[in-house]
Coordinates of C-alpha atoms in Angstrom, one line a residue:
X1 CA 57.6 57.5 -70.5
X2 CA 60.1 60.0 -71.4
X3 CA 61.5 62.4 -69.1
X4 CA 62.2 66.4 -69.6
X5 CA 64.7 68.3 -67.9
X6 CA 64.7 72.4 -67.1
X7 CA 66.8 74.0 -69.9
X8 CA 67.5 76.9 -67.1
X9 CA 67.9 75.0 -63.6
X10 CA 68.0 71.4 -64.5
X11 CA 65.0 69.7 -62.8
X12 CA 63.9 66.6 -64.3
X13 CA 60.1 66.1 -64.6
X14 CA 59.5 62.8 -63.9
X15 CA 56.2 61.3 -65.6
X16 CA 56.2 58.4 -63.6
X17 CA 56.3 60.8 -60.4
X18 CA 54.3 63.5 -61.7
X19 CA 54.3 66.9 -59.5
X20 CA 51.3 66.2 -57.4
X21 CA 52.4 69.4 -55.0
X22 CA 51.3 71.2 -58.0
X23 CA 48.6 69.6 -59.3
X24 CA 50.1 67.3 -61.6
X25 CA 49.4 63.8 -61.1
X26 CA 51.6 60.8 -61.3
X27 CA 51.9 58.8 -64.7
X28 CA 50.8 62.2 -66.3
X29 CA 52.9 62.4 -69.6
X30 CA 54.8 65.6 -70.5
X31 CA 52.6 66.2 -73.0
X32 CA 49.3 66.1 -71.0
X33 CA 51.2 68.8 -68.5
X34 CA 49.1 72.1 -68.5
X35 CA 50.2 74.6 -70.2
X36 CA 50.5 77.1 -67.7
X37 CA 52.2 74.3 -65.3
X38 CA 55.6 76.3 -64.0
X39 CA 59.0 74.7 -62.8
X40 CA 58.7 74.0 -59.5
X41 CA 62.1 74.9 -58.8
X42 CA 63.0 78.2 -60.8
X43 CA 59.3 79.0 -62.5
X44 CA 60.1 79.2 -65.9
X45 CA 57.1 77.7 -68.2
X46 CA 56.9 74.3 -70.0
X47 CA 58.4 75.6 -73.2
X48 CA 61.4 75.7 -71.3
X49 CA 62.1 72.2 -71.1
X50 CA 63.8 69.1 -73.7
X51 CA 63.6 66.0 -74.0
X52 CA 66.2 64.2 -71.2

């Protein structure tokens, strides 16, 4: 699964790790994120991130 990092802080979402602290489970694909699902580390919104 492909992984997407923060355009602005550089946090890598992880599908295989998910972000279960925020209701994200693991093995959840970037695509199948919520759209309102923040980064956990600076809080910008999903259409900040690319393609690692």
């Amino acid at each position: 699964m492909q992984k997407y990092v923060c355009s602005v802080c550089g946090y890598v979402y992880d599908p295989e790790a998910g972000d279960p602290d925020n209701g994200v489970n693991p093995g959840t694909p970037f695509e199948d994120v919520p759209e309102e699902w923040v980064c956990p580390v600076c809080g910008v919104g999903k259409d900040m991130f690319e393609a690692e």
